[in-house]
mmCIF file of C-alpha atoms in Angstrom:
data_model
loop_
_atom_site.group_PDB
_atom_site.id
_atom_site.type_symbol
_atom_site.label_atom_id
_atom_site.label_comp_id
_atom_site.label_asym_id
_atom_site.label_seq_id
_atom_site.Cartn_x
_atom_site.Cartn_y
_atom_site.Cartn_z
ATOM 1 C CA MET A 1 -5.122 9.844 13.498
ATOM 2 C CA PRO A 2 -5.580 6.448 11.821
ATOM 3 C CA THR A 3 -2.576 5.045 9.975
ATOM 4 C CA ILE A 4 -2.668 2.177 7.515
ATOM 5 C CA ILE A 5 0.570 0.415 6.612
ATOM 6 C CA PHE A 6 0.165 -1.985 3.725
ATOM 7 C CA LYS A 7 2.913 -3.909 1.928
ATOM 8 C CA THR A 8 2.677 -5.525 -1.507
ATOM 9 C CA LEU A 9 5.361 -7.754 -3.039
ATOM 10 C CA ILE A 10 5.547 -7.488 -6.809
ATOM 11 C CA ASN A 11 7.538 -9.652 -9.221
ATOM 12 C CA ALA A 12 8.596 -6.720 -11.380
ATOM 13 C CA PRO A 13 11.325 -4.078 -11.542
ATOM 14 C CA ILE A 14 11.134 -1.192 -9.067
ATOM 15 C CA ARG A 15 10.907 1.462 -11.802
ATOM 16 C CA ARG A 16 7.883 -0.202 -13.390
ATOM 17 C CA CYS A 17 6.116 -0.418 -10.020
ATOM 18 C CA PHE A 18 6.963 3.185 -9.195
ATOM 19 C CA ASP A 19 5.633 4.448 -12.516
ATOM 20 C CA LEU A 20 2.433 2.403 -12.304
ATOM 21 C CA ALA A 21 1.777 3.765 -8.802
ATOM 22 C CA ARG A 22 1.931 7.306 -10.273
ATOM 23 C CA SER A 23 -0.319 6.489 -13.219
ATOM 24 C CA ILE A 24 -3.539 8.492 -13.238
ATOM 25 C CA ASP A 25 -4.968 6.124 -15.887
ATOM 26 C CA LEU A 26 -4.303 3.004 -13.806
ATOM 27 C CA HIS A 27 -5.741 4.660 -10.703
ATOM 28 C CA LEU A 28 -8.939 5.455 -12.621
ATOM 29 C CA GLN A 29 -9.143 1.879 -13.874
ATOM 30 C CA SER A 30 -8.779 0.497 -10.330
ATOM 31 C CA MET A 31 -11.460 2.825 -8.942
ATOM 32 C CA LYS A 32 -14.202 2.319 -11.550
ATOM 33 C CA SER A 33 -16.618 1.084 -8.880
ATOM 34 C CA SER A 34 -16.592 4.500 -7.220
ATOM 35 C CA GLU A 35 -17.061 6.302 -10.561
ATOM 36 C CA GLU A 36 -13.759 8.096 -10.036
ATOM 37 C CA LYS A 37 -12.738 10.724 -12.614
ATOM 38 C CA ALA A 38 -9.798 13.126 -12.894
ATOM 39 C CA ILE A 39 -11.539 16.453 -13.448
ATOM 40 C CA ALA A 40 -8.746 19.056 -13.022
ATOM 41 C CA GLY A 41 -4.981 19.305 -12.920
ATOM 42 C CA LYS A 42 -3.024 16.325 -14.203
ATOM 43 C CA SER A 43 -5.747 14.118 -15.690
ATOM 44 C CA SER A 44 -3.776 11.329 -17.465
ATOM 45 C CA GLY A 45 -0.315 9.845 -17.636
ATOM 46 C CA MET A 46 2.099 9.856 -14.694
ATOM 47 C CA ILE A 47 1.811 12.497 -12.025
ATOM 48 C CA ASN A 48 5.089 14.135 -10.963
ATOM 49 C CA LEU A 49 6.489 16.299 -8.203
ATOM 50 C CA ASP A 50 4.482 19.478 -7.531
ATOM 51 C CA GLU A 51 1.648 18.375 -9.811
ATOM 52 C CA SER A 52 -1.883 17.981 -8.567
ATOM 53 C CA VAL A 53 -5.025 16.167 -9.624
ATOM 54 C CA THR A 54 -8.623 16.794 -8.624
ATOM 55 C CA TRP A 55 -10.669 13.624 -8.351
ATOM 56 C CA SER A 56 -14.423 13.322 -8.358
ATOM 57 C CA ALA A 57 -15.880 10.103 -7.025
ATOM 58 C CA ARG A 58 -18.871 8.596 -5.313
ATOM 59 C CA HIS A 59 -18.423 6.846 -1.965
ATOM 60 C CA PHE A 60 -21.287 5.707 0.249
ATOM 61 C CA GLY A 61 -23.599 7.071 -2.440
ATOM 62 C CA ILE A 62 -22.265 10.596 -1.852
ATOM 63 C CA PRO A 63 -20.355 12.592 -4.507
ATOM 64 C CA PHE A 64 -16.926 13.871 -3.390
ATOM 65 C CA GLU A 65 -14.194 16.014 -4.880
ATOM 66 C CA MET A 66 -10.634 15.927 -3.625
ATOM 67 C CA THR A 67 -7.443 17.584 -4.830
ATOM 68 C CA ASN A 68 -4.148 15.815 -4.114
ATOM 69 C CA LYS A 69 -0.626 17.094 -4.767
ATOM 70 C CA ILE A 70 2.663 15.235 -5.060
ATOM 71 C CA SER A 71 4.653 17.020 -2.347
ATOM 72 C CA ALA A 72 7.828 14.909 -2.347
ATOM 73 C CA MET A 73 9.434 12.448 -4.729
ATOM 74 C CA GLU A 74 12.671 10.541 -5.093
ATOM 75 C CA TYR A 75 12.651 8.373 -8.204
ATOM 76 C CA PRO A 76 12.181 5.350 -7.913
ATOM 77 C CA THR A 77 12.054 4.878 -4.126
ATOM 78 C CA PHE A 78 9.264 7.088 -2.788
ATOM 79 C CA PHE A 79 6.705 9.767 -3.337
ATOM 80 C CA ILE A 80 4.124 11.450 -1.135
ATOM 81 C CA ASP A 81 0.694 12.659 -2.114
ATOM 82 C CA GLU A 82 -1.297 14.895 0.184
ATOM 83 C CA MET A 83 -4.824 16.182 0.042
ATOM 84 C CA ILE A 84 -4.824 19.949 -0.359
ATOM 85 C CA LYS A 85 -8.608 20.262 -0.681
ATOM 86 C CA GLY A 86 -11.348 17.782 0.007
ATOM 87 C CA PRO A 87 -13.468 15.823 2.461
ATOM 88 C CA PHE A 88 -10.799 14.858 4.996
ATOM 89 C CA LYS A 89 -9.323 17.050 7.661
ATOM 90 C CA LYS A 90 -5.976 15.553 6.672
ATOM 91 C CA LEU A 91 -4.777 12.916 4.194
ATOM 92 C CA HIS A 92 -1.087 12.036 3.774
ATOM 93 C CA HIS A 93 -0.052 9.026 1.658
ATOM 94 C CA GLN A 94 3.552 7.819 1.464
ATOM 95 C CA HIS A 95 4.446 5.371 -1.292
ATOM 96 C CA GLN A 96 7.746 3.573 -0.647
ATOM 97 C CA PHE A 97 9.527 1.133 -2.952
ATOM 98 C CA LYS A 98 12.510 -1.102 -2.308
ATOM 99 C CA ILE A 99 14.089 -4.137 -3.893
ATOM 100 C CA ILE A 100 13.981 -7.369 -1.920
ATOM 101 C CA ASP A 101 15.746 -10.190 -3.733
ATOM 102 C CA ALA A 102 14.234 -10.123 -7.218
ATOM 103 C CA GLN A 103 10.965 -8.455 -6.123
ATOM 104 C CA THR A 104 9.802 -4.935 -5.439
ATOM 105 C CA GLU A 105 8.239 -4.267 -2.051
ATOM 106 C CA MET A 106 5.693 -1.479 -2.333
ATOM 107 C CA THR A 107 4.688 0.005 1.025
ATOM 108 C CA ASP A 108 1.783 2.371 1.481
ATOM 109 C CA ILE A 109 1.725 4.479 4.666
ATOM 110 C CA PHE A 110 -1.666 6.137 4.631
ATOM 111 C CA GLU A 111 -2.598 8.593 7.347
ATOM 112 C CA PHE A 112 -5.935 10.373 7.451
ATOM 113 C CA HIS A 113 -8.107 12.309 9.805
ATOM 114 C CA ALA A 114 -11.844 12.636 9.239
ATOM 115 C CA PRO A 115 -13.660 15.921 9.878
ATOM 116 C CA PHE A 116 -16.485 16.321 12.415
ATOM 117 C CA GLY A 117 -14.492 16.012 15.667
ATOM 118 C CA LEU A 118 -15.612 13.180 17.939
ATOM 119 C CA LEU A 119 -18.127 11.883 15.394
ATOM 120 C CA GLY A 120 -15.356 11.774 12.762
ATOM 121 C CA ARG A 121 -13.052 9.813 15.088
ATOM 122 C CA LEU A 122 -15.860 7.379 15.779
ATOM 123 C CA LEU A 123 -16.496 6.906 12.048
ATOM 124 C CA GLU A 124 -12.759 6.337 11.517
ATOM 125 C CA LYS A 125 -12.763 3.473 13.970
ATOM 126 C CA ILE A 126 -16.101 1.926 13.035
ATOM 127 C CA PHE A 127 -15.678 1.668 9.263
ATOM 128 C CA LEU A 128 -13.583 4.352 7.548
ATOM 129 C CA LYS A 129 -10.152 2.807 8.276
ATOM 130 C CA ASN A 130 -11.301 -0.569 6.902
ATOM 131 C CA TYR A 131 -12.914 1.083 3.889
ATOM 132 C CA MET A 132 -9.692 2.955 3.055
ATOM 133 C CA LEU A 133 -7.659 -0.220 3.491
ATOM 134 C CA LYS A 134 -9.903 -2.001 0.982
ATOM 135 C CA LEU A 135 -9.373 0.824 -1.538
ATOM 136 C CA ILE A 136 -5.586 0.583 -1.118
ATOM 137 C CA GLU A 137 -5.709 -3.212 -1.507
ATOM 138 C CA LYS A 138 -7.809 -2.914 -4.665
ATOM 139 C CA ARG A 139 -5.458 -0.348 -6.192
ATOM 140 C CA ASN A 140 -2.365 -2.362 -5.291
ATOM 141 C CA LYS A 141 -3.796 -5.534 -6.828
ATOM 142 C CA MET A 142 -4.190 -3.614 -10.090
ATOM 143 C CA ILE A 143 -0.625 -2.260 -9.884
ATOM 144 C CA LYS A 144 0.729 -5.755 -9.138
ATOM 145 C CA PHE A 145 -1.246 -7.326 -11.989
ATOM 146 C CA GLN A 146 -0.140 -4.732 -14.544
ATOM 147 C CA ALA A 147 3.510 -4.771 -13.399
ATOM 148 C CA GLU A 148 3.788 -8.555 -13.423
ATOM 149 C CA MET A 149 1.901 -8.900 -16.712
ATOM 150 C CA ALA A 150 4.597 -6.838 -18.450
ATOM 151 C CA CYS A 151 7.402 -9.170 -17.299
#
């Protein structure tokens, strides 16, 4: 199963970074290019423990729907969102936050498994892992920008 570990240093307080990472509105803003919308569950504001959101988006020209739930949370150091319904066989995303000097280190640990057996594993290696990394990078740039702008 592919795993992406991506760290972002942010010149902002840990609580601000944590809250922005849970913001449905900021997520939607960062994913405009894929026409992402929150269509069910928590659809705006900050998502919390045991809440879910259903996203609709277009990737590779194909419409997708995916429901994710916050399955664990410890404010302001980590939360986990997991796909409970959608296009992947498995999707598990840990968001970790810690203070390093005067900065917040935000770490994404993103594990996913594509459907379709051997074909899915091939797609993971050929382009899906890189595509998912680019989505995480894009989202984190938006979080960093918003967090640092408020300082």
